[in-house]
């Protein structure tokens, strides 16, 4: 493990050589991982080129961890009641957005809160049971918007912000809960 100093931050990192085409950066478990193709010679230059991104991600991660320290995972509903809650939110928001869902399922997912397929199928993470109702509704709204705009582009985020002008606050809260879920279950 090595350390990188950017402005007022000291960031632990390691360099991992993998059979990948392009170098990339990721934070995993609070540590920066620099993933480079086998035989890649100049990881230091790649890091230097991306110091602003690294610093911003590091600060964001510190905010997430601090906020996670103020939260607790509480199951307020039994599984069938949680499913009913999500289904009722979906029905209400479908009418509001004038969209139609073909199928709705629940399963444990390790990487995301929910997904929406092009064939109008919604999958919700069963770990959402630990979230407050307002965040559950935010996730449902986000997924239903994919039936209007499939990609996370400027138009999509504009639609989100029409209903949730403080969406960054919601996203930060979701990241804090995600941190707790990963720490607790994975």
CSV table of C-alpha atoms in Angstrom, one decimal:
chain,number,residue,atom,x,y,z
A,1,UNK,CA,0.0,0.0,0.0
A,2,UNK,CA,1.2,3.5,-0.9
A,3,UNK,CA,0.0,7.0,0.1
A,4,UNK,CA,-0.8,9.9,-2.0
A,5,UNK,CA,-1.0,13.5,-0.7
A,6,UNK,CA,-3.4,15.8,-2.5
A,7,UNK,CA,-3.9,19.2,-0.9
A,8,UNK,CA,-5.0,18.5,2.7
A,9,UNK,CA,-5.7,14.8,2.1
A,10,UNK,CA,-3.6,11.7,2.6
A,11,UNK,CA,-5.1,8.9,0.5
A,12,UNK,CA,-4.1,5.2,0.7
A,13,UNK,CA,-3.8,3.5,-2.6
A,14,UNK,CA,-2.5,0.5,-4.4
A,15,UNK,CA,-1.8,-0.3,-8.0
A,16,UNK,CA,-3.3,-3.4,-9.5
A,17,UNK,CA,-2.2,-4.9,-12.8
A,18,UNK,CA,-5.1,-6.6,-14.6
A,19,UNK,CA,-5.9,-7.8,-18.1
A,20,UNK,CA,-7.8,-4.6,-18.9
A,21,UNK,CA,-7.6,-2.4,-22.0
A,22,UNK,CA,-7.5,1.0,-20.2
A,23,UNK,CA,-6.3,2.3,-16.8
A,24,UNK,CA,-9.1,3.3,-14.4
A,25,UNK,CA,-9.6,4.5,-10.8
A,26,UNK,CA,-12.0,3.2,-8.2
A,27,UNK,CA,-12.5,3.6,-4.5
A,28,UNK,CA,-13.1,0.3,-2.7
A,29,UNK,CA,-13.5,0.1,1.1
A,30,UNK,CA,-12.2,3.6,1.5
A,31,UNK,CA,-9.0,3.0,-0.5
A,32,UNK,CA,-8.1,4.2,-3.9
A,33,UNK,CA,-7.4,1.4,-6.4
A,34,UNK,CA,-5.5,2.3,-9.5
A,35,UNK,CA,-6.2,-0.5,-12.0
A,36,UNK,CA,-3.9,-0.6,-15.0
A,37,UNK,CA,-3.3,-3.0,-17.9
A,38,UNK,CA,-0.5,-5.5,-17.5
A,39,UNK,CA,2.8,-4.0,-18.5
A,40,UNK,CA,1.4,-0.4,-18.0
A,41,UNK,CA,4.5,1.6,-17.1
A,42,UNK,CA,3.4,5.0,-16.0
A,43,UNK,CA,0.8,4.8,-13.3
A,44,UNK,CA,2.2,7.8,-11.5
A,45,UNK,CA,1.4,10.0,-14.6
A,46,UNK,CA,-2.1,8.6,-14.7
A,47,UNK,CA,-2.7,9.4,-11.0
A,48,UNK,CA,-1.3,12.9,-11.5
A,49,UNK,CA,-3.6,13.5,-14.4
A,50,UNK,CA,-6.6,12.6,-12.3
A,51,UNK,CA,-5.8,14.2,-8.9
A,52,UNK,CA,-8.9,16.5,-9.0
A,53,UNK,CA,-11.2,13.5,-9.5
A,54,UNK,CA,-9.4,11.5,-6.8
A,55,UNK,CA,-9.6,14.4,-4.3
A,56,UNK,CA,-13.3,15.1,-5.0
A,57,UNK,CA,-14.2,11.3,-4.7
A,58,UNK,CA,-12.1,11.1,-1.5
A,59,UNK,CA,-14.0,14.1,0.0
A,60,UNK,CA,-17.3,12.6,-1.0
A,61,UNK,CA,-16.4,9.3,0.5
A,62,UNK,CA,-15.4,11.0,3.8
A,63,UNK,CA,-18.9,12.8,3.8
A,64,UNK,CA,-20.6,9.5,3.2
A,65,UNK,CA,-18.7,7.7,6.0
A,66,UNK,CA,-19.5,10.6,8.4
A,67,UNK,CA,-23.2,10.6,7.5
A,68,UNK,CA,-23.3,6.8,7.8
A,69,UNK,CA,-22.0,7.2,11.4
A,70,UNK,CA,-25.3,9.1,12.2
A,71,UNK,CA,-27.6,6.4,10.7
A,72,UNK,CA,-28.8,3.0,11.8
A,73,UNK,CA,-30.2,0.1,9.7
A,74,UNK,CA,-33.7,-0.5,11.0
A,75,UNK,CA,-36.3,-2.8,9.5
A,76,UNK,CA,-39.5,-1.0,10.2
A,77,UNK,CA,-41.7,-3.3,8.1
A,78,UNK,CA,-42.1,-7.0,7.6
A,79,UNK,CA,-41.1,-8.1,4.1
A,80,UNK,CA,-44.7,-8.4,2.7
A,81,UNK,CA,-45.6,-5.0,4.0
A,82,UNK,CA,-42.4,-3.5,2.5
A,83,UNK,CA,-43.4,-5.1,-0.9
A,84,UNK,CA,-46.9,-3.6,-0.6
A,85,UNK,CA,-45.4,-0.2,0.2
A,86,UNK,CA,-43.2,-0.2,-2.9
A,87,UNK,CA,-46.0,-1.6,-5.1
A,88,UNK,CA,-48.3,1.2,-3.9
A,89,UNK,CA,-45.7,3.9,-4.6
A,90,UNK,CA,-45.1,2.4,-8.1
A,91,UNK,CA,-48.9,2.5,-8.8
A,92,UNK,CA,-49.2,6.1,-7.7
A,93,UNK,CA,-46.1,7.3,-9.5
A,94,UNK,CA,-47.0,5.4,-12.7
A,95,UNK,CA,-50.2,7.5,-12.9
A,96,UNK,CA,-48.4,10.7,-12.1
A,97,UNK,CA,-45.7,10.1,-14.8
A,98,UNK,CA,-48.1,8.4,-17.2
A,99,UNK,CA,-45.8,5.3,-17.6
A,100,UNK,CA,-46.5,1.6,-17.4
A,101,UNK,CA,-44.5,-1.1,-15.6
A,102,UNK,CA,-44.8,-4.6,-16.9
A,103,UNK,CA,-43.2,-6.5,-14.0
A,104,UNK,CA,-41.9,-5.7,-10.6
A,105,UNK,CA,-39.7,-8.0,-8.5
A,106,UNK,CA,-37.5,-7.9,-5.4
A,107,UNK,CA,-34.1,-9.4,-4.8
A,108,UNK,CA,-30.9,-8.7,-2.9
A,109,UNK,CA,-28.5,-6.8,-5.1
A,110,UNK,CA,-24.8,-6.1,-4.2
A,111,UNK,CA,-24.3,-3.0,-6.4
A,112,UNK,CA,-27.4,-1.0,-6.7
A,113,UNK,CA,-30.7,-0.1,-5.2
A,114,UNK,CA,-32.8,-0.9,-8.2
A,115,UNK,CA,-32.9,-1.4,-11.9
A,116,UNK,CA,-35.2,-0.8,-14.9
A,117,UNK,CA,-35.0,-2.8,-18.1
A,118,UNK,CA,-36.0,-1.7,-21.5
A,119,UNK,CA,-38.9,-4.1,-21.4
A,120,UNK,CA,-40.3,-2.1,-18.5
A,121,UNK,CA,-39.3,-4.6,-15.7
A,122,UNK,CA,-38.4,-3.1,-12.4
A,123,UNK,CA,-36.2,-4.9,-9.9
A,124,UNK,CA,-35.9,-3.4,-6.4
A,125,UNK,CA,-33.2,-4.3,-3.9
A,126,UNK,CA,-34.6,-6.1,-0.8
A,127,UNK,CA,-32.1,-4.1,1.3
A,128,UNK,CA,-34.4,-1.0,0.6
A,129,UNK,CA,-36.4,-2.3,3.6
A,130,UNK,CA,-33.9,-0.5,5.8
A,131,UNK,CA,-34.5,2.9,4.2
A,132,UNK,CA,-36.8,5.6,5.3
A,133,UNK,CA,-40.0,6.0,3.2
A,134,UNK,CA,-38.8,9.2,1.5
A,135,UNK,CA,-35.7,7.5,0.1
A,136,UNK,CA,-37.8,4.5,-1.0
A,137,UNK,CA,-40.0,6.8,-2.9
A,138,UNK,CA,-37.0,8.6,-4.4
A,139,UNK,CA,-35.6,5.3,-5.7
A,140,UNK,CA,-39.0,4.3,-7.2
A,141,UNK,CA,-39.3,7.7,-8.9
A,142,UNK,CA,-35.8,7.5,-10.3
A,143,UNK,CA,-36.5,4.0,-11.8
A,144,UNK,CA,-39.9,5.0,-13.2
A,145,UNK,CA,-38.2,8.0,-14.9
A,146,UNK,CA,-36.1,5.5,-16.9
A,147,UNK,CA,-39.3,4.6,-18.7
A,148,UNK,CA,-39.3,8.2,-20.0
A,149,UNK,CA,-35.5,8.6,-20.4
A,150,UNK,CA,-33.5,5.4,-20.2
A,151,UNK,CA,-30.0,7.0,-19.8
A,152,UNK,CA,-28.6,9.0,-17.0
A,153,UNK,CA,-28.2,12.1,-19.2
A,154,UNK,CA,-28.9,15.8,-18.7
A,155,UNK,CA,-32.5,15.4,-19.5
A,156,UNK,CA,-32.9,12.5,-17.0
A,157,UNK,CA,-31.3,14.5,-14.1
A,158,UNK,CA,-33.4,17.5,-15.1
A,159,UNK,CA,-36.6,15.4,-14.7
A,160,UNK,CA,-35.3,14.1,-11.3
A,161,UNK,CA,-34.6,17.6,-10.1
A,162,UNK,CA,-38.0,18.8,-11.1
A,163,UNK,CA,-39.5,16.7,-8.3
A,164,UNK,CA,-36.4,16.6,-6.1
A,165,UNK,CA,-34.5,19.9,-6.3
A,166,UNK,CA,-32.2,18.6,-3.5
A,167,UNK,CA,-31.4,15.3,-5.2
A,168,UNK,CA,-27.8,15.5,-4.2
A,169,UNK,CA,-28.9,15.4,-0.5
A,170,UNK,CA,-30.9,12.3,-1.3
A,171,UNK,CA,-28.0,10.7,-3.2
A,172,UNK,CA,-25.7,11.4,-0.3
A,173,UNK,CA,-28.1,9.8,2.2
A,174,UNK,CA,-28.5,6.8,-0.1
A,175,UNK,CA,-24.7,6.5,-0.3
A,176,UNK,CA,-24.5,6.5,3.5
A,177,UNK,CA,-27.1,3.8,3.8
A,178,UNK,CA,-25.3,1.8,1.1
A,179,UNK,CA,-22.1,2.1,3.1
A,180,UNK,CA,-23.9,0.6,6.1
A,181,UNK,CA,-25.5,-2.2,4.1
A,182,UNK,CA,-22.1,-3.2,2.6
A,183,UNK,CA,-20.5,-3.0,6.1
A,184,UNK,CA,-23.3,-5.1,7.6
A,185,UNK,CA,-24.0,-7.7,5.0
A,186,UNK,CA,-21.0,-8.0,2.6
